[in-house]
Coordinates of N, CA and C in Angstrom, one line a residue:
Chain A
D22 N 1.0 -1.4 0.0 CA 0.1 0.1 0.3 C 0.8 1.5 -0.3
A23 N 0.1 2.4 -1.1 CA 0.7 3.7 -0.7 C 1.1 4.3 0.9
K24 N 2.5 5.0 0.8 CA 2.7 5.6 2.0 C 1.4 7.0 2.4
T25 N 1.4 7.4 3.5 CA 1.1 9.1 3.5 C 2.0 9.9 4.3
T26 N 1.7 10.7 4.2 CA 2.5 11.9 5.1 C 1.4 13.1 5.7
Q27 N 1.4 12.9 7.0 CA 0.5 14.3 7.4 C 1.1 14.8 8.2
P28 N 0.8 16.5 8.5 CA 1.4 17.1 9.9 C 0.9 16.8 10.8
T29 N 1.9 16.3 12.1 CA 2.1 16.6 13.2 C 0.9 16.7 14.0
S30 N 0.5 18.0 14.0 CA -0.5 18.6 14.8 C -0.7 19.6 13.6
M31 N -2.0 20.6 14.2 CA -2.8 21.2 13.6 C -3.8 21.9 14.4
D32 N -4.1 23.4 14.1 CA -5.4 23.6 15.5 C -6.1 24.7 14.3
C33 N -7.2 24.7 15.0 CA -8.5 25.4 14.5 C -9.3 26.4 15.5
A34 N -9.6 27.5 15.0 CA -10.7 28.1 16.0 C -11.9 27.6 16.0
E35 N -13.1 27.3 16.9 CA -14.4 27.2 16.8 C -15.2 27.6 16.2
G36 N -15.7 26.9 15.0 CA -16.8 27.6 13.6 C -16.0 27.7 12.6
R37 N -14.8 28.0 12.7 CA -13.9 27.9 11.1 C -14.0 26.2 10.6
A38 N -13.5 26.4 9.4 CA -13.2 25.2 8.2 C -11.7 24.9 8.8
A39 N -12.2 23.4 8.5 CA -10.3 22.7 9.3 C -10.1 22.0 8.2
N40 N -8.7 22.1 7.5 CA -8.2 21.6 6.1 C -7.2 20.8 6.8
L41 N -6.9 19.5 6.6 CA -6.4 18.7 6.9 C -5.8 18.0 5.6
P42 N -4.5 18.3 5.4 CA -3.9 17.9 4.3 C -3.3 16.5 4.2
C43 N -3.1 16.0 3.0 CA -2.3 14.5 3.2 C -1.8 14.5 1.6
N44 N -0.7 13.9 1.7 CA 0.3 13.7 0.7 C 0.3 11.9 0.7
H45 N 0.0 11.6 -0.5 CA 0.3 10.2 -1.1 C 0.5 10.2 -2.4
S46 N 2.2 10.8 -2.9 CA 2.7 10.6 -4.0 C 2.6 9.4 -4.8
T47 N 2.7 7.9 -3.9 CA 3.0 6.9 -4.6 C 1.9 6.4 -4.8
I48 N 0.3 6.6 -4.4 CA -0.5 6.1 -4.2 C -0.8 5.6 -5.9
S49 N -1.2 4.7 -6.4 CA -1.8 3.7 -7.2 C -3.0 3.7 -7.7
G50 N -3.3 3.5 -9.1 CA -4.8 4.1 -9.5 C -5.9 3.0 -8.7
N51 N -5.8 2.3 -8.1 CA -6.4 1.0 -8.2 C -6.7 1.2 -6.1
E52 N -6.3 2.2 -5.9 CA -5.8 2.7 -4.2 C -6.8 4.0 -3.9
Y53 N -7.8 3.7 -3.1 CA -9.0 4.2 -2.0 C -8.2 5.2 -1.0
V54 N -8.5 6.5 -1.4 CA -8.4 7.2 0.3 C -9.2 7.5 1.4
Y55 N -8.9 7.1 2.3 CA -9.4 6.5 3.6 C -8.8 7.8 4.3
W56 N -10.6 8.3 5.2 CA -10.5 9.1 6.3 C -10.6 7.8 7.8
Y57 N -9.8 8.2 8.9 CA -10.5 8.3 10.0 C -10.2 8.8 10.8
R58 N -11.0 9.2 12.0 CA -10.6 9.4 13.0 C -11.0 9.0 14.7
Q59 N -9.8 9.4 15.6 CA -9.7 8.6 16.6 C -9.9 10.1 17.7
I60 N -10.3 9.7 19.0 CA -11.1 10.9 19.6 C -10.5 10.1 21.1
H61 N -9.7 11.2 21.8 CA -8.8 10.6 22.7 C -9.8 9.1 23.9
S62 N -9.6 7.7 23.6 CA -9.5 6.9 24.9 C -10.9 6.6 24.2
Q63 N -11.0 6.6 22.8 CA -12.3 5.9 21.9 C -11.3 5.1 20.7
G64 N -12.2 3.9 20.6 CA -12.0 3.7 19.1 C -11.8 4.4 17.4
P65 N -11.2 4.4 16.8 CA -11.2 5.1 15.5 C -12.6 5.3 14.7
Q66 N -13.2 6.5 14.1 CA -14.2 6.5 13.7 C -13.9 6.7 12.0
Y67 N -15.1 5.8 11.3 CA -14.6 6.3 9.9 C -15.2 7.7 9.7
I68 N -14.8 8.2 8.3 CA -15.4 9.6 8.2 C -15.5 9.6 7.0
I69 N -14.8 9.2 5.7 CA -15.2 9.3 4.2 C -13.8 8.8 3.4
H70 N -14.1 8.2 2.0 CA -13.1 8.2 1.3 C -13.9 8.2 0.0
G71 N -12.2 8.3 -0.7 CA -12.3 8.6 -2.3 C -11.7 7.5 -3.1
L72 N -12.3 7.9 -4.2 CA -11.3 7.4 -5.9 C -10.9 7.9 -5.9
K73 N -11.1 8.8 -6.7 CA -10.5 10.3 -7.8 C -11.5 11.1 -7.7
N74 N -13.1 11.3 -7.7 CA -14.0 12.3 -7.5 C -13.7 12.5 -6.0
N75 N -14.2 14.1 -6.0 CA -14.6 14.8 -4.3 C -15.5 14.0 -3.8
E76 N -15.3 14.0 -3.0 CA -16.6 12.8 -2.3 C -17.2 14.3 -0.9
T77 N -18.7 14.0 -0.2 CA -18.9 14.6 0.2 C -20.2 14.1 1.1
N78 N -20.1 14.5 2.5 CA -21.3 13.3 3.4 C -21.3 14.4 4.6
E79 N -22.4 13.9 5.4 CA -22.4 14.8 6.7 C -21.4 15.0 7.5
M80 N -20.4 14.4 7.7 CA -19.5 15.0 8.8 C -17.9 15.6 7.9
A81 N -17.6 15.3 6.5 CA -16.9 16.3 5.9 C -16.8 16.0 4.4
S82 N -15.8 16.8 3.7 CA -15.7 16.8 2.3 C -14.3 16.4 2.1
L83 N -14.2 15.7 1.3 CA -13.1 14.8 0.6 C -12.4 16.1 -0.5
I84 N -11.6 16.3 -0.4 CA -11.0 17.0 -2.2 C -9.6 16.0 -2.9
I85 N -9.2 15.7 -3.7 CA -8.7 15.0 -4.1 C -7.8 15.5 -5.4
T86 N -7.0 15.9 -5.1 CA -6.4 16.4 -6.2 C -6.2 15.5 -7.7
E87 N -6.3 16.1 -8.9 CA -6.5 15.9 -10.0 C -5.5 14.5 -10.4
D88 N -4.0 14.5 -10.0 CA -3.4 13.5 -10.0 C -3.0 13.1 -9.1
R89 N -4.1 12.9 -7.7 CA -4.2 12.3 -6.8 C -3.2 12.1 -6.1
K90 N -2.1 12.5 -6.2 CA -1.1 12.5 -5.0 C -0.8 13.2 -4.0
S91 N -2.8 13.7 -3.8 CA -3.1 14.5 -2.1 C -3.8 14.5 -2.4
S92 N -4.7 15.0 -0.7 CA -6.2 15.0 -0.4 C -6.0 16.2 0.4
T93 N -7.3 16.1 0.7 CA -7.6 17.7 1.8 C -9.0 17.1 2.1
L94 N -8.9 16.8 3.3 CA -10.2 16.4 4.3 C -10.9 18.1 5.3
I95 N -12.2 18.4 4.9 CA -12.3 19.3 5.3 C -13.4 19.2 6.4
L96 N -12.9 20.0 7.3 CA -14.7 19.6 8.3 C -14.8 21.4 8.0
P97 N -15.9 21.6 7.9 CA -16.9 22.6 7.2 C -16.8 23.3 8.2
H98 N -17.2 23.3 9.8 CA -17.7 24.3 10.8 C -16.6 23.2 12.1
A99 N -15.5 23.3 12.1 CA -15.1 22.5 13.4 C -15.7 22.8 14.9
T100 N -16.0 21.7 15.5 CA -16.6 22.1 17.0 C -15.7 21.4 17.8
L101 N -15.5 21.6 19.2 CA -14.8 21.1 20.5 C -14.5 19.7 20.4
R102 N -16.1 19.1 19.6 CA -15.9 17.8 19.6 C -14.9 17.1 18.4
D103 N -14.5 17.7 17.5 CA -13.5 17.7 16.7 C -12.1 17.5 16.8
T104 N -12.0 18.0 18.0 CA -10.4 17.4 18.5 C -10.1 16.1 18.6
A105 N -9.3 15.6 17.8 CA -8.8 14.2 17.9 C -8.4 13.8 17.0
V106 N -7.2 12.9 16.4 CA -6.5 12.3 15.9 C -6.7 12.0 14.6
Y107 N -6.6 12.6 13.4 CA -7.3 12.4 12.0 C -6.0 11.5 11.3
Y108 N -6.4 10.4 10.8 CA -5.6 9.0 10.2 C -6.4 9.5 8.0
C109 N -5.0 9.4 7.9 CA -5.1 9.4 6.0 C -4.7 8.1 6.0
I110 N -5.2 7.1 5.4 CA -5.3 6.0 4.4 C -5.1 5.7 3.2
V111 N -4.2 5.1 2.6 CA -4.5 4.3 1.3 C -4.4 2.6 1.3
N112 N -5.5 2.6 0.5 CA -5.5 1.0 0.7 C -6.5 0.8 -0.7
F113 N -5.5 -1.0 -1.6 CA -6.0 -1.3 -2.5 C -7.5 -1.7 -2.6
A114 N -7.7 -1.5 -4.2 CA -9.3 -1.9 -4.5 C -8.7 -2.4 -5.9
N115 N -9.1 -3.8 -6.1 CA -9.4 -4.0 -7.3 C -10.0 -3.3 -8.3
A116 N -10.3 -3.9 -9.8 CA -10.6 -3.0 -10.9 C -11.9 -3.1 -10.2
G117 N -12.6 -4.4 -9.8 CA -14.1 -3.6 -9.7 C -15.2 -3.3 -8.1
G118 N -13.4 -2.3 -8.0 CA -13.9 -2.1 -6.8 C -13.9 -2.7 -5.3
T119 N -13.6 -3.6 -5.4 CA -13.8 -4.6 -3.9 C -12.4 -4.2 -3.4
S120 N -12.9 -3.7 -2.1 CA -11.7 -2.7 -1.4 C -11.6 -3.9 -0.1
Y121 N -10.1 -4.6 0.3 CA -9.4 -5.2 1.1 C -9.4 -4.4 2.3
G122 N -9.8 -5.4 3.3 CA -10.6 -4.3 4.6 C -8.8 -4.3 5.7
K123 N -7.4 -4.2 4.5 CA -6.2 -4.0 5.5 C -5.7 -2.7 5.4
L124 N -6.4 -1.9 6.3 CA -5.8 -1.0 6.8 C -4.9 -0.3 7.3
T125 N -4.0 0.3 7.4 CA -2.4 0.3 7.5 C -2.7 1.7 8.2
F126 N -2.9 2.0 9.3 CA -2.5 3.5 10.2 C -1.4 3.7 10.5
G127 N -0.9 5.7 9.9 CA 0.2 5.8 10.6 C 0.4 6.7 11.7
Q128 N 1.1 8.0 11.9 CA 0.7 8.6 13.3 C -0.9 9.5 13.6
G129 N -0.9 10.1 12.3 CA -2.0 10.3 12.0 C -1.8 12.1 12.2
T130 N -2.9 13.3 12.3 CA -2.7 14.4 12.9 C -3.4 15.2 14.2
I131 N -2.1 15.5 14.5 CA -3.8 15.6 16.1 C -4.0 17.0 16.0
L132 N -5.5 16.8 15.9 CA -6.4 18.6 15.4 C -6.7 18.9 16.7
T133 N -6.4 20.0 17.2 CA -6.7 20.6 18.2 C -8.3 21.7 17.6
V134 N -9.5 21.8 18.4 CA -10.4 23.1 18.4 C -10.2 24.0 19.4
H135 N -10.1 24.8 19.0 CA -9.8 26.2 20.2 C -11.1 26.6 20.2
P136 N -11.5 27.2 21.5 CA -13.0 27.8 21.5 C -12.8 28.8 21.0
Chain B
E170 N -28.9 -3.9 22.5 CA -27.2 -3.1 21.8 C -26.8 -3.1 20.7
T171 N -26.1 -1.7 19.7 CA -25.7 -1.1 18.5 C -24.8 -1.4 18.7
G172 N -24.0 -1.5 17.2 CA -21.9 -1.4 17.2 C -21.5 -2.5 17.8
V173 N -20.3 -2.2 18.2 CA -19.4 -3.0 18.2 C -19.3 -3.3 19.6
T174 N -19.1 -4.0 20.4 CA -18.7 -4.1 22.0 C -17.7 -4.6 22.8
Q175 N -16.3 -4.7 23.2 CA -16.3 -5.2 23.6 C -16.2 -5.1 25.8
T176 N -15.6 -6.4 26.1 CA -15.1 -6.8 27.5 C -14.1 -7.4 27.4
P177 N -13.6 -7.1 28.9 CA -13.3 -6.0 29.7 C -13.3 -4.6 28.8
R178 N -13.2 -3.5 29.5 CA -12.6 -2.4 29.4 C -11.4 -2.4 29.3
H179 N -11.3 -2.4 30.8 CA -9.9 -2.9 31.4 C -9.4 -4.1 32.0
L180 N -8.1 -4.0 31.6 CA -7.3 -5.7 32.0 C -6.1 -5.3 32.5
V181 N -6.0 -6.0 33.7 CA -4.8 -6.1 34.3 C -4.4 -7.3 34.1
M182 N -3.3 -7.8 34.1 CA -3.0 -9.4 34.1 C -1.1 -9.0 34.5
G183 N -1.2 -10.5 35.1 CA 0.0 -10.9 35.3 C 1.4 -12.1 34.4
M184 N 2.2 -12.1 34.1 CA 2.6 -12.7 33.0 C 2.6 -13.7 32.8
T185 N 2.2 -14.9 34.2 CA 1.6 -16.6 33.5 C 0.2 -16.1 33.6
N186 N -0.6 -15.0 33.8 CA -1.8 -15.5 33.7 C -2.7 -16.1 32.1
K187 N -3.5 -16.5 32.0 CA -4.4 -16.9 30.8 C -5.5 -15.8 30.6
K188 N -6.1 -15.0 29.9 CA -7.1 -14.3 30.0 C -8.0 -14.5 28.3
S189 N -9.0 -13.7 28.3 CA -9.3 -13.3 27.1 C -9.7 -12.2 27.4
L190 N -10.4 -11.5 25.6 CA -10.7 -10.4 24.9 C -12.2 -10.8 24.4
K191 N -13.1 -10.3 24.5 CA -13.9 -11.0 23.9 C -14.5 -9.6 22.9
C192 N -14.8 -9.2 21.7 CA -15.9 -8.9 20.5 C -17.5 -9.2 20.5
E193 N -18.0 -8.0 20.0 CA -19.3 -8.6 19.9 C -19.8 -7.0 19.1
Q194 N -20.4 -7.4 17.7 CA -20.8 -6.8 16.8 C -22.3 -7.0 16.4
H195 N -23.3 -6.1 16.5 CA -25.1 -6.5 16.2 C -24.7 -5.5 15.2
L196 N -24.0 -5.6 14.4 CA -24.5 -4.7 12.9 C -24.6 -6.0 11.8
G197 N -24.6 -7.1 12.3 CA -24.7 -8.3 10.8 C -23.7 -8.0 9.9
H198 N -22.7 -7.3 10.2 CA -21.2 -7.6 9.1 C -20.6 -9.0 9.1
N199 N -20.2 -9.4 8.1 CA -19.0 -10.9 8.1 C -17.7 -10.5 8.4
A200 N -17.3 -9.5 8.5 CA -15.8 -9.5 8.9 C -15.7 -8.9 9.9
M201 N -14.3 -9.6 11.1 CA -14.2 -9.2 12.1 C -12.2 -8.7 12.2
Y202 N -11.9 -7.7 12.9 CA -10.6 -7.5 13.1 C -9.9 -7.2 14.5
W203 N -9.5 -8.1 14.7 CA -8.1 -7.7 15.7 C -7.1 -6.0 15.5
Y204 N -7.4 -5.1 16.3 CA -6.1 -4.3 16.4 C -5.3 -3.9 17.8
K205 N -4.3 -3.5 17.5 CA -3.1 -3.4 18.6 C -2.8 -2.1 18.4
Q206 N -3.1 -1.3 19.4 CA -2.8 0.2 19.7 C -1.8 0.4 21.1
S207 N -0.3 0.1 20.9 CA 0.4 0.9 21.6 C 0.8 2.1 21.9
A208 N 1.3 2.5 23.2 CA 1.6 4.0 23.2 C 2.5 4.2 22.3
K209 N 2.2 5.9 21.5 CA 3.3 6.0 20.8 C 3.0 5.1 19.8
K210 N 2.6 4.5 19.3 CA 2.7 3.9 17.9 C 1.3 3.9 17.4
P211 N 1.6 4.3 15.8 CA 0.2 3.4 15.0 C -0.3 2.2 15.3
L212 N -1.9 2.2 15.3 CA -2.7 1.0 15.1 C -2.2 0.2 14.3
E213 N -2.1 -1.5 14.8 CA -1.2 -2.1 13.8 C -2.3 -3.3 14.1
L214 N -2.4 -3.8 12.3 CA -3.7 -5.0 12.4 C -3.0 -6.3 12.4
M215 N -4.0 -6.7 13.3 CA -3.3 -8.3 14.3 C -3.9 -9.5 13.4
F216 N -5.2 -9.8 13.4 CA -5.7 -10.3 12.6 C -7.4 -10.2 12.0
V217 N -7.6 -11.0 10.8 CA -8.5 -10.7 10.5 C -9.4 -11.9 10.3
Y218 N -10.8 -11.9 10.9 CA -11.6 -13.0 10.0 C -12.8 -12.6 9.0
S219 N -13.1 -13.5 8.3 CA -14.2 -13.7 7.3 C -15.1 -14.7 7.3
L220 N -16.1 -14.6 7.6 CA -16.8 -15.4 7.8 C -16.4 -16.5 8.7
E221 N -16.3 -16.3 9.9 CA -15.3 -17.2 10.8 C -13.9 -18.0 10.6
E222 N -13.6 -17.0 9.6 CA -12.2 -18.0 9.2 C -10.8 -17.1 9.3
R223 N -10.2 -17.6 9.4 CA -8.9 -16.2 9.4 C -8.5 -16.1 8.0
V224 N -8.0 -14.8 7.3 CA -7.9 -14.8 6.5 C -6.3 -13.7 6.4
E225 N -6.4 -13.4 7.7 CA -4.8 -12.8 7.6 C -4.0 -13.0 9.6
N226 N -3.3 -13.1 9.3 CA -2.3 -13.2 10.3 C -1.2 -12.1 10.5
N227 N -0.9 -10.7 10.8 CA 0.4 -10.2 10.7 C 0.8 -10.0 11.7
S228 N 1.9 -11.3 11.4 CA 3.0 -12.2 12.4 C 2.9 -12.1 13.5
V229 N 1.4 -12.4 14.2 CA 1.5 -12.0 15.7 C 2.3 -13.1 16.4
P230 N 3.0 -13.3 17.7 CA 3.2 -14.2 18.4 C 2.0 -14.9 19.1
S231 N 2.7 -16.1 19.0 CA 1.3 -17.4 19.2 C 1.2 -17.3 20.9
R232 N 1.8 -16.4 21.8 CA 0.6 -16.2 23.0 C -0.2 -15.3 22.8
F233 N -1.0 -15.0 21.7 CA -2.0 -13.9 21.3 C -2.6 -15.1 20.6
S234 N -4.2 -15.5 20.7 CA -4.7 -16.7 19.8 C -6.3 -16.4 19.6
P235 N -6.6 -16.2 18.5 CA -8.0 -15.4 18.5 C -8.7 -16.7 18.2
E236 N -9.9 -16.2 17.8 CA -11.1 -17.8 17.9 C -12.5 -16.7 17.1
C237 N -12.9 -17.2 16.5 CA -14.2 -16.8 15.8 C -15.5 -17.6 15.7
P238 N -16.1 -18.2 16.9 CA -17.3 -18.6 16.6 C -18.0 -18.5 15.5
N239 N -18.6 -17.6 15.0 CA -19.6 -17.0 14.6 C -19.1 -15.5 14.1
S240 N -19.9 -15.0 13.1 CA -19.9 -13.7 12.4 C -19.8 -12.8 13.7
S241 N -20.6 -12.9 14.9 CA -20.9 -11.8 15.7 C -20.0 -11.8 16.9
H242 N -19.1 -12.4 16.8 CA -18.0 -12.9 18.1 C -16.9 -13.1 17.9
L243 N -16.0 -12.7 18.5 CA -14.4 -12.4 18.0 C -13.8 -12.7 19.4
F244 N -12.8 -13.2 19.4 CA -12.3 -13.6 20.8 C -10.6 -13.3 20.4
L245 N -9.8 -13.4 21.9 CA -8.4 -13.0 21.8 C -8.0 -13.5 22.8
H246 N -7.5 -14.5 23.2 CA -6.9 -15.5 24.0 C -5.7 -14.6 24.2
L247 N -5.7 -14.7 26.0 CA -4.2 -14.2 26.3 C -3.0 -15.4 27.1
H248 N -1.8 -15.7 26.8 CA -1.1 -16.4 27.3 C 0.4 -15.6 27.4
T249 N 0.8 -15.8 29.0 CA 2.3 -15.5 28.5 C 2.4 -14.6 28.1
L250 N 1.5 -13.7 28.7 CA 2.3 -12.3 27.7 C 3.5 -11.7 28.2
Q251 N 4.1 -10.4 27.7 CA 5.1 -10.0 28.0 C 4.5 -8.0 28.6
P252 N 5.1 -7.5 29.4 CA 4.6 -6.0 29.8 C 4.6 -5.5 28.4
E253 N 5.5 -5.4 27.6 CA 5.4 -4.8 26.2 C 4.6 -5.0 25.7
D254 N 3.0 -6.1 26.2 CA 2.5 -6.1 25.2 C 1.1 -5.5 26.0
S255 N 1.2 -4.7 26.8 CA 0.4 -3.7 27.1 C 0.2 -2.5 26.4
A256 N -1.3 -2.5 26.0 CA -1.9 -1.8 24.8 C -3.4 -1.7 25.2
L257 N -3.9 -0.7 24.1 CA -5.3 -0.5 23.6 C -5.7 -1.9 22.4
Y258 N -5.9 -2.6 22.6 CA -6.8 -3.6 21.4 C -8.0 -3.3 21.7
L259 N -8.3 -3.0 20.4 CA -9.4 -2.9 19.4 C -10.1 -3.7 18.7
C260 N -11.0 -3.8 18.7 CA -11.8 -4.8 17.7 C -12.8 -4.0 16.8
A261 N -12.7 -4.2 15.3 CA -13.5 -3.8 14.4 C -14.3 -4.8 13.4
S262 N -15.4 -4.4 12.7 CA -16.3 -5.1 12.2 C -16.6 -4.5 10.6
S263 N -17.2 -5.0 10.2 CA -16.5 -4.2 8.7 C -18.2 -5.5 7.2
R264 N -18.7 -5.0 6.8 CA -19.9 -5.6 6.2 C -19.1 -6.9 5.5
S265 N -18.3 -6.8 5.2 CA -17.3 -7.8 4.8 C -15.7 -8.2 4.2
W266 N -15.2 -9.1 4.0 CA -13.5 -8.2 3.8 C -13.3 -8.1 2.9
T267 N -14.0 -8.3 1.4 CA -13.9 -8.0 0.5 C -15.1 -6.6 0.2
S268 N -15.6 -6.1 0.7 CA -15.7 -4.4 0.7 C -16.3 -4.2 1.9
A269 N -14.6 -3.3 2.6 CA -14.6 -3.0 3.7 C -14.8 -1.4 3.9
H270 N -14.8 -1.0 2.9 CA -14.9 0.8 2.7 C -14.7 0.8 4.2
E271 N -15.6 1.0 5.1 CA -16.1 1.4 5.8 C -15.9 0.1 7.4
Q272 N -15.3 0.6 8.6 CA -14.3 -0.3 9.8 C -15.1 0.6 10.9
F273 N -16.1 -0.5 11.5 CA -16.4 0.0 12.7 C -15.6 -0.9 14.3
F274 N -15.4 0.3 14.8 CA -14.5 0.0 16.1 C -14.8 -0.2 17.4
G275 N -14.6 -0.9 18.0 CA -15.5 -0.9 19.1 C -14.3 0.7 20.4
P276 N -14.8 0.5 21.7 CA -14.0 1.4 22.6 C -13.0 0.8 22.6
G277 N -12.6 -0.4 22.6 CA -11.2 -1.0 23.2 C -11.0 -1.7 24.6
T278 N -10.0 -2.4 24.7 CA -9.5 -3.0 26.4 C -7.9 -2.4 26.0
R279 N -8.1 -1.7 27.9 CA -7.1 -1.0 27.9 C -6.5 -2.5 28.9
L280 N -4.9 -3.6 28.0 CA -5.1 -4.0 28.6 C -3.1 -3.5 29.4
T281 N -3.1 -3.7 30.8 CA -2.0 -3.7 31.1 C -1.1 -5.7 31.7
V282 N 0.2 -5.7 31.0 CA 0.7 -6.7 31.4 C 1.7 -6.5 32.8
L283 N 1.5 -6.7 34.1 CA 2.5 -6.8 34.9 C 3.9 -7.7 35.0

């Protein structure tokens, strides 16, 4: 699986958008980009995933560059409860879109949302 | 109860003890996972079960022994552990091993080996 690079930590003011970057320059055409987060003392929580197109759900938006070498997770209106470690993961999927559940977590980005 | 549950939430054991961690999912999923999260280290995938068959074993020492009696339950049997095995052990499930876009995690068992 391709490796990802994320900043160690970021700060964000409550109510503002949090933009978390991720580099995955060695990503291959059949690898998805996933984002999970882990709030202190809890298990990780799935946020969103994408392959080529930008994606949006009730939690966040995922912007993937055209060359797919980097992506940005956007939390549009960060709250204090969004303080967590955010993990960007790339994972193999075959041509049929089958994605195996072998996630490789890195160190992630510690996002701190301030009042 | 919904989601993924794990018991116990906290466990302290000696190196000669035998204990088991339990995970249960109420989501109707067919794949279940054990992860280990040590202090200051990323989550490490340990085992994967798909339809009660082990499909992944990431070079985990034999002192960790998984068991999946049915698709809703997953156990991790522990024996003769070392202090460096102290960690947060997380269980997860997904719809299937081959449709695993979203994994649902339990709250974890905090294990301390004395």
